Amino acid sequence: FGFGDSIFGRFFGDSGFDIFGGGGGRSRRARRGRDLEFETEVTLEEVNTGAEKVLNVPRYELCKKCQGSGEKPGSKKTTCSQCRGKGQVTVSSGFFHLSQTCPQCRGSGRIITAYCPDCNGQGRIKATRKIHIKIPAGIEHGSHLRIKGEGEEGQAGRGDLYVLVILKNHPTFNRHGQDILCDVGISITKAILGGEAKVPTLNGSVKMKIPKGTQGGKIFRLAGKGLPSMRSGIRGDQLVRVNVETPVNLTKEQIRLIEDFAKSRGEELETPESFSEKIKKVFK
C-alpha cells in the first residue's frame, strides 16, 4: 500500500523522518532564506510623481568572519560520531526502518570543535540594513512590491523582501482610482455672476472658470490633472466640487440690498416679527 495516503504517511510526512525498506535515506535539503514583509507609507504627492523610500530592515545575514560555516577560523571539524558523517540516523520499529536528521550534527555530518565568536556557530548574524525602495508613480494602496534577494540569508541563498504600500490620507484630495476629488468654496456672487476660482492641484494651483448661475454641489472636471496609470502612464482627471459659501456678518446696508433683490424676484421675506406671530398662532 502507499504510505503517502495512509495514516503512517500523514504522520511521518512532516516529522523529519524518511520511511524506506532498505538502502540509504535522503540528505537534508538546503533551504533558501526567509522572506520578509514590511510596510511603507506614501503620500498622494509621491504617488503622483513616484518616489524613493529607505527602509531600515533587521534581518539575518551571512557571518563574514566564518563565511557561514559557524566554525572559528583556523579550527577544524570532526566527523560526527553519532551518524558517522552521514548526517542521518536510522531508527527501527518492527519491520519499519525510519531515517531522521542526526540531532547531534543537525544533518551536516561534521561537528564543529570551536564555534565562531561572532555568530556563536550559527553562521548568521542579526544586522539592520538600509534598503532603497523605488515607489512607481500611480501605485495603488495595498500594493506589494517585491525586492528580490533582500530577505534573510539561508543555506541556498537569500529570501525576498515584500513591501506593502499604505496610502496616507490627504487633507485636500480624495483618490478614486486614477481620479482625485477636491472641494472648492466660491462666493454667492461668483456663483450668480460667474468668474474664476483658484483650484489646488497636485502640480500647483490653477484657475478654473465658474459659469453664471453655478449651483452648489456642481462638479467640474479638470482633464489630465489626476494620477498617472502604472501601466500606461496616462493620467486621470481631477474632479472639483463647488460649494457656495453663504456670507455672514453682513452690514445693514448689505442686508437691505439683498432684501430689495429678493423683493424684485417676488420672494416672500420673513421678519423676526412675522416669525414670532407664527409661533403664537401655534400655541393658541
XYZ file of N, CA and C in Angstrom:
852
model
N 0.858 -1.206 0.000
C 0.000 0.000 0.000
C 0.881 1.238 0.000
N 0.280 2.385 -0.354
C 1.049 3.620 -0.420
C 1.037 4.350 0.906
N 2.221 4.608 1.461
C 2.303 5.299 2.752
C 1.837 6.740 2.650
N 1.940 7.346 1.427
C 1.556 8.747 1.279
C 0.093 8.974 1.575
N -0.741 7.908 1.351
C -2.183 8.056 1.571
C -2.628 7.440 2.897
N -1.691 6.845 3.648
C -2.062 6.173 4.887
C -1.850 7.071 6.087
N -2.263 6.580 7.244
C -2.053 7.342 8.480
C -0.575 7.457 8.790
N 0.234 6.427 8.375
C 1.672 6.490 8.602
C 2.301 7.587 7.762
N 1.849 7.687 6.495
C 2.381 8.731 5.626
C 2.051 10.110 6.121
N 0.811 10.303 6.638
C 0.413 11.623 7.130
C 1.172 11.979 8.398
N 1.469 10.953 9.210
C 2.158 11.219 10.477
C 3.630 11.522 10.251
N 4.310 10.687 9.455
C 5.749 10.834 9.286
C 6.126 11.815 8.196
N 5.160 12.196 7.339
C 5.486 13.053 6.197
C 6.081 14.375 6.593
N 5.648 14.987 7.695
C 6.140 16.306 8.116
C 6.961 16.226 9.398
N 7.417 15.035 9.756
C 8.074 14.879 11.045
C 9.584 14.919 10.976
N 10.156 14.975 9.754
C 11.601 14.934 9.629
C 12.119 13.520 9.427
N 11.212 12.503 9.384
C 11.602 11.123 9.153
C 11.494 10.775 7.676
N 12.292 9.807 7.231
C 12.128 9.174 5.931
C 11.765 7.719 6.175
N 10.824 7.210 5.401
C 10.412 5.819 5.535
C 10.957 5.060 4.349
N 11.670 3.976 4.582
C 12.252 3.226 3.478
C 12.333 1.753 3.851
N 12.439 0.927 2.845
C 12.504 -0.508 3.072
C 13.902 -1.043 2.883
N 14.880 -0.192 2.737
C 16.257 -0.618 2.551
C 17.034 0.464 1.866
N 18.356 0.427 1.931
C 19.185 1.442 1.297
C 19.297 2.667 2.170
N 19.846 3.727 1.594
C 20.110 4.943 2.358
C 18.935 5.888 2.347
N 18.932 6.840 3.261
C 17.876 7.841 3.365
C 18.213 9.087 2.578
N 17.322 10.086 2.645
C 17.525 11.351 1.949
C 18.480 12.217 2.736
N 19.225 13.044 2.045
C 20.035 14.059 2.717
C 19.188 15.288 2.954
N 19.519 16.047 3.961
C 18.731 17.235 4.290
C 18.896 18.283 3.198
N 17.775 18.836 2.737
C 17.792 19.801 1.647
C 18.100 21.208 2.174
N 19.042 21.879 1.498
C 19.373 23.253 1.887
C 18.201 24.170 1.574
N 17.928 25.118 2.459
C 16.770 25.994 2.294
C 17.183 27.430 2.019
N 16.352 28.067 1.232
C 16.541 29.490 0.967
C 16.138 30.282 2.201
N 16.709 31.479 2.346
C 16.400 32.319 3.493
C 14.939 32.741 3.524
N 14.496 33.163 4.683
C 13.098 33.542 4.913
C 12.752 34.841 4.188
N 11.557 34.898 3.601
C 11.054 36.144 3.030
C 10.645 37.084 4.164
N 10.790 38.388 3.931
C 10.416 39.394 4.912
C 9.335 40.301 4.334
N 8.511 40.862 5.206
C 7.465 41.805 4.767
C 7.487 43.032 5.662
N 7.487 44.197 5.028
C 7.460 45.472 5.738
C 6.408 46.367 5.106
N 6.033 47.425 5.833
C 5.094 48.418 5.325
C 5.809 49.747 5.131
N 5.333 50.508 4.146
C 5.819 51.876 3.987
C 4.645 52.757 3.599
N 4.587 53.962 4.174
C 3.518 54.912 3.866
C 3.969 55.861 2.763
N 3.038 56.181 1.872
C 3.337 57.125 0.796
C 2.263 58.204 0.778
N 2.636 59.397 0.362
C 1.687 60.498 0.212
C 1.130 60.497 -1.203
N 0.049 61.238 -1.404
C -0.534 61.350 -2.735
C 0.434 62.045 -3.691
N 1.227 62.980 -3.157
C 2.234 63.650 -3.983
C 3.287 62.656 -4.475
N 3.658 61.689 -3.609
C 4.633 60.666 -4.008
C 4.041 59.710 -5.031
N 2.747 59.403 -4.900
C 2.079 58.567 -5.898
C 2.027 59.308 -7.234
N 1.878 60.616 -7.180
C 1.773 61.436 -8.385
C 3.067 61.425 -9.199
N 4.198 61.467 -8.531
C 5.475 61.601 -9.238
C 6.355 60.358 -9.160
N 6.036 59.423 -8.238
C 6.973 58.348 -7.938
C 7.956 58.830 -6.884
N 8.566 57.921 -6.149
C 9.456 58.328 -5.064
C 10.424 57.203 -4.739
N 11.367 57.518 -3.893
C 12.296 56.513 -3.359
C 12.218 56.539 -1.841
N 12.057 55.367 -1.240
C 11.977 55.233 0.206
C 13.188 54.454 0.704
N 13.566 54.731 1.943
C 14.649 53.999 2.585
C 14.069 53.264 3.793
N 14.174 51.931 3.797
C 13.677 51.119 4.901
C 14.847 50.582 5.710
N 14.729 50.643 7.030
C 15.701 50.011 7.918
C 15.190 48.612 8.229
N 15.816 47.618 7.621
C 15.333 46.244 7.679
C 16.250 45.396 8.567
N 15.751 44.931 9.718
C 16.533 43.974 10.523
C 16.401 42.578 9.917
N 17.510 41.878 9.743
C 17.474 40.567 9.111
C 18.730 39.771 9.481
N 18.689 38.474 9.227
C 19.864 37.625 9.406
C 20.694 37.650 8.126
N 22.008 37.833 8.308
C 22.931 37.848 7.182
C 24.057 36.844 7.422
N 24.722 36.487 6.346
C 25.848 35.572 6.426
C 26.954 36.172 7.290
N 27.447 35.381 8.232
C 28.541 35.839 9.084
C 29.799 35.983 8.243
N 30.356 37.179 8.214
C 31.526 37.435 7.387
C 32.794 36.790 7.954
N 32.828 36.633 9.258
C 34.045 36.093 9.886
C 34.272 34.625 9.515
N 33.170 33.835 9.561
C 33.299 32.407 9.264
C 32.722 32.025 7.911
N 32.191 33.030 7.161
C 31.594 32.793 5.845
C 30.453 31.773 5.898
N 29.747 31.769 7.029
C 28.565 30.921 7.148
C 28.822 29.516 7.645
N 30.090 29.156 7.895
C 30.386 27.788 8.343
C 30.048 27.575 9.810
N 30.063 28.638 10.611
C 29.787 28.531 12.037
C 30.995 28.165 12.876
N 32.123 27.882 12.244
C 33.312 27.488 12.997
C 34.334 28.611 13.065
N 35.111 28.578 14.104
C 36.152 29.579 14.298
C 37.199 29.448 13.207
N 37.573 30.557 12.558
C 38.593 30.475 11.508
C 39.866 29.813 12.031
N 40.388 28.847 11.252
C 41.596 28.121 11.648
C 41.318 26.813 12.351
N 40.083 26.626 12.856
C 39.736 25.368 13.528
C 39.275 24.341 12.501
N 39.143 23.082 12.928
C 38.747 22.011 12.026
C 37.500 21.307 12.558
N 36.706 20.793 11.636
C 35.546 19.995 12.001
C 35.934 18.527 12.091
N 35.267 17.810 12.959
C 35.477 16.367 13.075
C 34.234 15.634 12.615
N 34.416 14.366 12.228
C 33.284 13.556 11.790
C 32.358 13.273 12.971
N 31.051 13.430 12.727
C 30.060 13.189 13.780
C 30.100 11.719 14.196
N 30.222 11.469 15.484
C 30.312 10.094 15.996
C 28.966 9.386 15.988
N 27.876 10.155 16.011
C 26.554 9.535 16.099
C 26.082 9.012 14.747
N 26.297 9.775 13.681
C 25.851 9.356 12.347
C 27.002 8.923 11.447
N 28.256 9.069 11.955
C 29.463 8.695 11.209
C 29.583 9.453 9.884
N 29.192 10.705 9.934
C 29.349 11.578 8.775
C 28.228 11.529 7.760
N 27.190 10.691 7.985
C 26.094 10.566 7.019
C 25.060 11.683 7.152
N 24.988 12.312 8.305
C 24.007 13.374 8.526
C 22.649 12.870 8.942
N 22.458 11.523 8.952
C 21.183 10.930 9.333
C 21.426 9.713 10.202
N 20.454 9.426 11.053
C 20.488 8.223 11.876
C 19.238 7.411 11.583
N 19.345 6.077 11.797
C 18.246 5.169 11.496
C 17.649 4.621 12.782
N 16.323 4.662 12.842
C 15.594 4.116 13.981
C 14.714 2.993 13.460
N 14.793 1.806 14.082
C 13.997 0.649 13.656
C 12.800 0.470 14.575
N 11.664 0.184 13.956
C 10.440 -0.081 14.710
C 9.711 -1.222 14.016
N 9.901 -2.433 14.532
C 9.308 -3.597 13.877
C 9.960 -3.809 12.524
N 9.132 -3.902 11.470
C 9.697 -4.082 10.135
C 9.900 -2.746 9.423
N 9.635 -1.622 10.121
C 9.884 -0.300 9.550
C 11.288 0.170 9.910
N 11.923 0.840 8.969
C 13.200 1.495 9.214
C 12.994 2.988 8.975
N 13.194 3.776 9.982
C 12.925 5.209 9.903
C 14.241 5.974 9.947
N 14.407 6.855 8.981
C 15.615 7.674 8.917
C 15.267 9.109 9.294
N 16.070 9.708 10.178
C 15.833 11.080 10.576
C 17.153 11.840 10.626
N 17.040 13.191 10.571
C 18.229 14.037 10.633
C 18.954 13.818 11.954
N 20.244 13.710 11.863
C 21.051 13.477 13.065
C 20.920 14.666 14.009
N 20.493 14.447 15.250
C 20.312 15.562 16.189
C 21.632 16.154 16.678
N 22.723 15.401 16.568
C 23.995 15.892 17.086
C 24.667 16.882 16.136
N 24.667 16.538 14.836
C 25.330 17.432 13.861
C 24.339 18.210 13.020
N 23.034 17.960 13.256
C 21.954 18.640 12.528
C 22.049 18.431 11.022
N 22.473 17.221 10.646
C 22.455 16.836 9.236
C 23.712 17.141 8.466
N 24.679 17.814 9.067
C 25.891 18.189 8.332
C 26.905 17.049 8.257
N 26.841 16.108 9.197
C 27.798 15.012 9.231
C 29.113 15.368 9.898
N 29.272 16.632 10.265
C 30.511 17.093 10.888
C 30.195 17.853 12.177
N 31.138 17.837 13.088
C 30.977 18.511 14.369
C 31.993 19.649 14.457
N 31.480 20.843 14.821
C 32.367 21.998 14.984
C 33.091 21.879 16.318
N 34.406 21.966 16.288
C 35.190 21.868 17.521
C 35.344 23.219 18.214
N 35.301 24.311 17.434
C 35.405 25.658 18.014
C 34.455 26.580 17.267
N 33.499 27.149 17.994
C 32.495 27.995 17.350
C 33.067 29.365 16.996
N 32.527 29.937 15.927
C 32.891 31.301 15.522
C 32.470 32.269 16.632
N 33.332 33.168 17.064
C 32.979 34.073 18.164
C 31.943 35.118 17.777
N 31.817 35.403 16.501
C 30.861 36.435 16.069
C 29.425 35.916 16.004
N 29.248 34.704 15.484
C 27.880 34.172 15.304
C 27.568 33.020 16.237
N 28.530 32.632 17.081
C 28.347 31.551 18.045
C 27.933 30.241 17.369
N 28.523 29.993 16.188
C 28.278 28.745 15.480
C 27.052 28.711 14.609
N 26.281 29.811 14.542
C 25.045 29.832 13.761
C 25.289 30.078 12.272
N 26.402 30.694 11.946
C 26.690 31.001 10.546
C 25.999 32.252 10.047
N 25.122 32.825 10.882
C 24.405 34.051 10.527
C 24.459 35.018 11.695
N 24.342 36.288 11.386
C 24.276 37.310 12.426
C 23.103 38.247 12.127
N 22.577 38.861 13.175
C 21.477 39.821 13.021
C 22.051 41.195 12.685
N 21.536 41.792 11.631
C 22.015 43.118 11.212
C 20.840 43.929 10.695
N 20.962 45.255 10.738
C 19.941 46.149 10.186
C 20.532 46.849 8.968
N 19.859 46.701 7.844
C 20.344 47.269 6.588
C 19.366 48.313 6.053
N 19.924 49.335 5.421
C 19.108 50.348 4.744
C 18.853 49.884 3.313
N 17.592 49.655 3.013
C 17.204 49.173 1.692
C 16.475 50.297 0.965
N 16.935 50.667 -0.213
C 16.309 51.720 -1.018
C 15.212 51.101 -1.895
N 14.012 51.648 -1.754
C 12.844 51.135 -2.458
C 12.330 52.187 -3.436
N 12.147 51.812 -4.691
C 11.564 52.721 -5.671
C 10.050 52.550 -5.689
N 9.331 53.646 -5.447
C 7.869 53.659 -5.481
C 7.439 54.159 -6.858
N 6.844 53.314 -7.696
C 6.441 53.773 -9.029
C 5.252 54.732 -8.979
N 5.240 55.685 -9.872
C 4.124 56.638 -9.954
C 2.830 55.890 -10.258
N 1.759 56.294 -9.575
C 0.447 55.702 -9.812
C 0.153 54.452 -9.005
N 1.047 54.066 -8.112
C 0.860 52.823 -7.354
C -0.402 52.891 -6.505
N -1.081 51.757 -6.372
C -2.338 51.699 -5.625
C -2.094 51.381 -4.150
N -3.014 51.846 -3.319
C -2.987 51.495 -1.890
C -3.137 49.981 -1.746
N -2.306 49.377 -0.890
C -2.385 47.936 -0.668
C -1.540 47.107 -1.617
N -0.807 47.760 -2.527
C 0.051 47.023 -3.454
C 1.271 46.466 -2.729
N 1.815 45.368 -3.252
C 3.040 44.779 -2.726
C 4.162 44.940 -3.755
N 5.295 45.418 -3.278
C 6.492 45.489 -4.112
C 7.440 44.373 -3.681
N 7.946 43.626 -4.640
C 8.883 42.539 -4.339
C 10.298 42.977 -4.690
N 11.191 42.951 -3.686
C 12.597 43.269 -3.908
C 13.362 41.957 -3.758
N 13.761 41.414 -4.880
C 14.374 40.088 -4.910
C 15.721 40.090 -4.186
N 15.926 39.056 -3.357
C 17.212 38.859 -2.707
C 17.507 39.783 -1.549
N 16.490 40.474 -1.012
C 16.723 41.363 0.128
C 16.062 40.831 1.397
N 15.752 39.521 1.416
C 15.233 38.895 2.621
C 16.374 38.381 3.487
N 16.114 37.324 4.244
C 17.136 36.793 5.137
C 18.036 35.793 4.419
N 19.231 35.635 4.971
C 20.214 34.712 4.414
C 19.851 33.284 4.791
N 20.004 32.364 3.831
C 19.798 30.944 4.081
C 20.898 30.136 3.423
N 20.883 28.825 3.619
C 21.907 27.971 3.035
C 21.860 27.986 1.511
N 20.671 28.158 0.951
C 20.510 28.148 -0.505
C 20.268 29.545 -1.065
N 20.690 30.587 -0.339
C 20.546 31.943 -0.846
C 19.561 32.767 -0.035
N 19.413 34.007 -0.441
C 18.539 34.943 0.275
C 17.083 34.779 -0.135
N 16.215 35.108 0.835
C 14.807 35.239 0.522
C 14.542 36.602 -0.098
N 13.282 36.937 -0.272
C 12.896 38.206 -0.889
C 12.269 39.127 0.151
N 12.233 40.406 -0.178
C 11.598 41.412 0.681
C 10.326 41.892 -0.009
N 9.204 41.834 0.693
C 7.919 42.312 0.177
C 7.520 43.564 0.953
N 7.213 44.627 0.227
C 6.876 45.909 0.842
C 5.413 46.222 0.545
N 4.620 46.349 1.613
C 3.202 46.702 1.498
C 3.089 48.226 1.493
N 2.460 48.772 0.456
C 2.345 50.225 0.281
C 1.024 50.711 0.881
N 1.124 51.638 1.842
C -0.047 52.226 2.501
C -0.144 53.700 2.098
N -1.305 54.105 1.566
C -1.511 55.496 1.155
C -2.007 56.326 2.335
N -1.316 57.407 2.637
C -1.732 58.314 3.704
C -2.957 59.112 3.276
N -3.788 59.473 4.253
C -4.914 60.366 3.976
C -4.387 61.752 3.633
N -5.036 62.391 2.662
C -4.613 63.725 2.233
C -5.601 64.767 2.750
N -5.120 65.921 3.196
C -6.037 66.931 3.739
C -6.927 67.595 2.693
N -6.545 67.512 1.428
C -7.288 68.225 0.376
C -7.960 67.290 -0.613
N -7.300 66.202 -0.978
C -7.777 65.345 -2.059
C -8.199 63.973 -1.555
N -9.197 63.405 -2.242
C -9.586 62.011 -2.077
C -9.327 61.286 -3.392
N -8.799 60.089 -3.290
C -8.461 59.332 -4.503
C -9.587 58.391 -4.892
N -9.877 58.334 -6.195
C -10.841 57.397 -6.759
C -10.192 56.792 -8.005
N -9.409 55.728 -7.806
C -8.658 55.158 -8.924
C -7.581 56.121 -9.373
N -7.615 56.501 -10.642
C -6.653 57.475 -11.163
C -7.182 58.900 -11.054
N -8.466 59.074 -10.674
C -9.044 60.403 -10.486
C -8.874 60.849 -9.037
N -8.863 62.164 -8.848
C -8.839 62.726 -7.498
C -9.972 63.747 -7.380
N -10.494 63.900 -6.166
C -11.626 64.794 -5.901
C -11.241 65.804 -4.836
N -11.622 67.060 -5.064
C -11.423 68.079 -4.035
C -12.639 69.002 -3.997
N -12.789 69.735 -2.900
C -13.872 70.706 -2.737
C -13.297 72.118 -2.777
N -14.018 73.003 -3.454
C -13.609 74.409 -3.549
C -14.811 75.286 -3.224
N -14.603 76.252 -2.333
C -15.674 77.182 -1.985
C -15.634 78.436 -2.847
N -16.825 78.919 -3.258
C -16.931 80.173 -4.018
C -17.995 81.044 -3.368
N -17.909 82.332 -3.581
C -18.890 83.259 -3.005
C -20.207 83.142 -3.757
N -21.272 83.598 -3.093
C -22.589 83.537 -3.715
C -22.679 84.449 -4.935
N -21.955 85.575 -4.881
C -21.970 86.491 -6.035
C -21.267 85.879 -7.234
N -20.166 85.119 -6.976
C -19.465 84.465 -8.082
C -20.316 83.352 -8.666
N -21.068 82.674 -7.793
C -21.959 81.626 -8.284
C -23.042 82.217 -9.173
N -23.503 83.429 -8.841
C -24.563 84.079 -9.620
C -24.011 84.700 -10.893
N -22.936 85.454 -10.740
C -22.430 86.252 -11.866
C -21.360 85.551 -12.694
N -20.798 84.478 -12.148
C -19.716 83.802 -12.849
C -18.373 84.440 -12.526
N -17.301 83.799 -12.982
C -15.960 84.327 -12.737
C -14.933 83.206 -12.748
N -13.882 83.344 -11.955
C -12.834 82.342 -11.861
C -12.595 81.956 -10.407
N -12.192 80.710 -10.197
C -11.870 80.223 -8.852
C -10.476 79.603 -8.874
N -9.735 79.830 -7.798
C -8.401 79.246 -7.667
C -8.543 77.825 -7.119
N -8.017 76.868 -7.870
C -8.186 75.455 -7.516
C -6.822 74.808 -7.277
N -6.623 74.150 -6.135
C -5.356 73.442 -5.900
C -5.306 72.143 -6.708
N -4.146 71.810 -7.238
C -3.917 70.515 -7.876
C -2.627 69.935 -7.308
N -2.320 68.716 -7.672
C -1.088 68.079 -7.196
C 0.157 68.689 -7.830
N -0.047 69.517 -8.835
C 1.085 70.160 -9.514
C 0.999 71.683 -9.438
N 0.374 72.204 -8.371
C 0.236 73.646 -8.222
C -1.179 74.113 -8.493
N -1.456 75.360 -8.141
C -2.813 75.908 -8.301
C -3.078 76.315 -9.744
N -4.343 76.191 -10.148
C -4.781 76.639 -11.480
C -6.064 77.441 -11.309
N -6.420 78.220 -12.329
C -7.676 78.974 -12.331
C -8.725 78.215 -13.129
N -9.901 78.091 -12.541
C -10.994 77.374 -13.186
C -12.154 78.328 -13.423
N -12.743 78.284 -14.605
C -13.855 79.162 -14.951
C -15.135 78.699 -14.256
N -15.838 79.666 -13.648
C -17.127 79.410 -12.996
C -18.221 80.041 -13.865
N -19.072 79.240 -14.469
C -20.143 79.801 -15.295
C -21.185 80.541 -14.460
N -21.926 81.445 -15.076
C -23.019 82.133 -14.386
C -24.073 81.124 -13.943
N -24.614 81.350 -12.763
C -25.698 80.501 -12.263
C -25.237 79.127 -11.780
N -23.976 79.015 -11.360
C -23.467 77.726 -10.868
C -24.133 77.353 -9.545
N -24.625 76.135 -9.457
C -25.298 75.660 -8.255
C -24.302 74.988 -7.309
N -24.594 75.088 -6.004
C -23.767 74.406 -5.016
C -23.793 72.894 -5.235
N -22.631 72.226 -5.141
C -22.547 70.791 -5.371
C -22.210 70.417 -6.799
N -22.172 71.398 -7.683
C -21.812 71.135 -9.078
C -20.373 70.623 -9.149
N -20.131 69.597 -9.975
C -18.791 69.008 -10.111
C -18.228 69.333 -11.492
N -17.034 69.921 -11.483
C -16.324 70.226 -12.711
C -15.163 69.245 -12.880
N -14.758 69.021 -14.103
C -13.691 68.067 -14.407
C -12.498 68.787 -15.018
N -11.331 68.612 -14.391
C -10.086 69.121 -14.949
C -9.348 67.938 -15.578
N -9.389 67.859 -16.895
C -8.831 66.709 -17.605
C -7.317 66.632 -17.425
N -6.840 65.405 -17.156
C -5.400 65.166 -17.076
C -4.735 65.673 -15.814
N -5.524 66.107 -14.803
C -4.943 66.619 -13.558
C -4.968 65.575 -12.440
N -5.274 64.322 -12.807
C -5.307 63.262 -11.814
C -3.982 62.534 -11.709
N -4.027 61.253 -11.339
C -2.834 60.446 -11.122
C -2.506 59.619 -12.361
N -1.223 59.322 -12.578
C -0.851 58.512 -13.740
C -1.150 57.037 -13.514
N -1.396 56.320 -14.591
C -1.562 54.876 -14.530
C -0.189 54.216 -14.484
N -0.036 53.174 -13.642
C 1.240 52.469 -13.564
C 1.569 51.782 -14.885
N 0.554 51.354 -15.625
C 0.782 50.600 -16.852
C 1.003 51.503 -18.060
N 0.109 52.465 -18.255
C 0.176 53.281 -19.476
C 0.787 54.653 -19.257
N 0.792 55.136 -18.018
C 1.277 56.486 -17.737
C 0.240 57.562 -18.009
N -0.911 57.181 -18.572
C -1.966 58.160 -18.874
C -2.607 58.623 -17.571
N -2.790 59.927 -17.445
C -3.317 60.492 -16.203
C -4.837 60.496 -16.173
N -5.354 60.354 -14.966
C -6.780 60.517 -14.747
C -7.132 61.993 -14.661
N -8.331 62.288 -14.171
C -8.819 63.673 -14.091
C -8.944 64.114 -12.635
N -9.053 65.406 -12.456
C -9.356 65.958 -11.134
C -10.789 66.457 -11.141
N -11.575 65.989 -10.192
C -12.967 66.405 -10.055
C -13.044 67.471 -8.971
N -13.677 68.594 -9.317
C -13.761 69.743 -8.407
C -15.218 69.976 -8.052
N -15.566 69.783 -6.790
C -16.940 70.009 -6.325
C -17.026 71.408 -5.736
N -17.965 72.193 -6.255
C -18.103 73.597 -5.860
C -19.101 73.728 -4.712
N -18.671 74.395 -3.665
C -19.553 74.703 -2.539
C -19.780 76.213 -2.484
N -21.053 76.623 -2.530
C -21.394 78.047 -2.486
C -21.430 78.489 -1.031
N -20.616 79.475 -0.699
C -20.493 79.937 0.683
C -21.496 81.051 0.966
N -22.282 80.883 2.014
C -23.242 81.903 2.423
C -22.526 82.974 3.247
N -22.668 84.239 2.872
C -21.968 85.300 3.609
C -22.536 85.487 5.014
N -21.683 85.853 5.948
C -22.085 86.121 7.334
C -21.587 87.512 7.729
N -22.098 88.017 8.869
C -21.685 89.323 9.393
C -21.900 90.454 8.370
N -23.099 90.435 7.756
C -23.419 91.482 6.769
C -23.773 92.790 7.475
N -23.492 93.879 6.807
C -23.889 95.200 7.319
C -25.382 95.404 7.041
N -25.951 96.413 7.686
C -27.363 96.719 7.457
C -27.621 97.085 6.005
N -26.684 97.802 5.402
C -26.841 98.195 4.004
C -26.823 96.971 3.086
N -25.923 96.016 3.383
C -25.855 94.799 2.567
C -27.135 93.981 2.713
N -27.655 93.915 3.941
C -28.904 93.181 4.164
C -30.051 93.831 3.402
N -30.089 95.176 3.432
C -31.156 95.891 2.721
C -31.094 95.626 1.226
N -29.887 95.627 0.679
C -29.742 95.375 -0.759
C -30.193 93.957 -1.123
N -29.900 92.986 -0.253
C -30.325 91.614 -0.529
C -31.844 91.493 -0.425
N -32.420 92.201 0.552
C -33.880 92.187 0.676
C -34.526 92.805 -0.552
N -33.956 93.906 -1.045
C -34.500 94.538 -2.249
C -34.405 93.592 -3.444
N -33.291 92.884 -3.511
C -33.108 91.923 -4.606
C -34.157 90.815 -4.521
N -34.415 90.325 -3.298
C -35.392 89.258 -3.120
C -36.795 89.735 -3.480
N -37.110 90.976 -3.067
C -38.438 91.521 -3.387
C -38.608 91.686 -4.884
N -37.539 92.072 -5.568
C -37.624 92.254 -7.020
C -37.889 90.935 -7.735
N -37.553 89.825 -7.069
C -37.804 88.500 -7.642
C -39.134 87.915 -7.158
N -39.854 88.699 -6.361
C -41.148 88.253 -5.885
C -41.077 87.265 -4.739
N -39.939 87.219 -4.043
C -39.785 86.288 -2.932
C -40.371 86.895 -1.661
N -41.017 86.039 -0.856
C -41.572 86.489 0.418
C -40.492 86.402 1.485
N -40.335 87.478 2.222
C -39.319 87.532 3.269
C -39.989 87.446 4.629
N -39.352 86.744 5.538
C -39.849 86.640 6.905
C -39.018 87.544 7.800
N -39.713 88.402 8.531
C -39.038 89.246 9.512
C -39.137 88.565 10.867
N -38.309 88.948 11.834
C -38.419 88.359 13.180
C -39.823 88.491 13.758
N -40.523 89.634 13.451
C -41.859 89.846 13.986
C -42.850 88.852 13.389
N -42.771 88.664 12.088
C -43.724 87.761 11.459
C -43.502 86.328 11.922
N -42.262 85.976 12.195
C -41.947 84.631 12.671
C -42.524 84.421 14.074
N -42.397 85.427 14.948
C -42.928 85.299 16.300
C -44.445 85.218 16.282
N -45.044 85.909 15.349
C -46.503 85.846 15.233
C -46.939 84.419 14.893
N -46.158 83.740 14.035
C -46.487 82.357 13.666
C -46.371 81.433 14.876
N -45.399 81.685 15.712
C -45.208 80.859 16.896
C -46.403 81.014 17.844
N -46.852 82.257 17.984
C -48.015 82.493 18.845
C -49.235 81.754 18.361
N -49.421 81.707 17.044
C -50.589 81.032 16.477
C -50.546 79.522 16.752
N -49.368 78.986 16.777
C -49.212 77.548 17.003
C -49.674 77.150 18.399
N -49.372 78.029 19.401
C -49.686 77.711 20.780
C -51.014 78.294 21.271
N -51.817 78.813 20.386
C -53.139 79.332 20.794
C -54.088 78.177 21.051
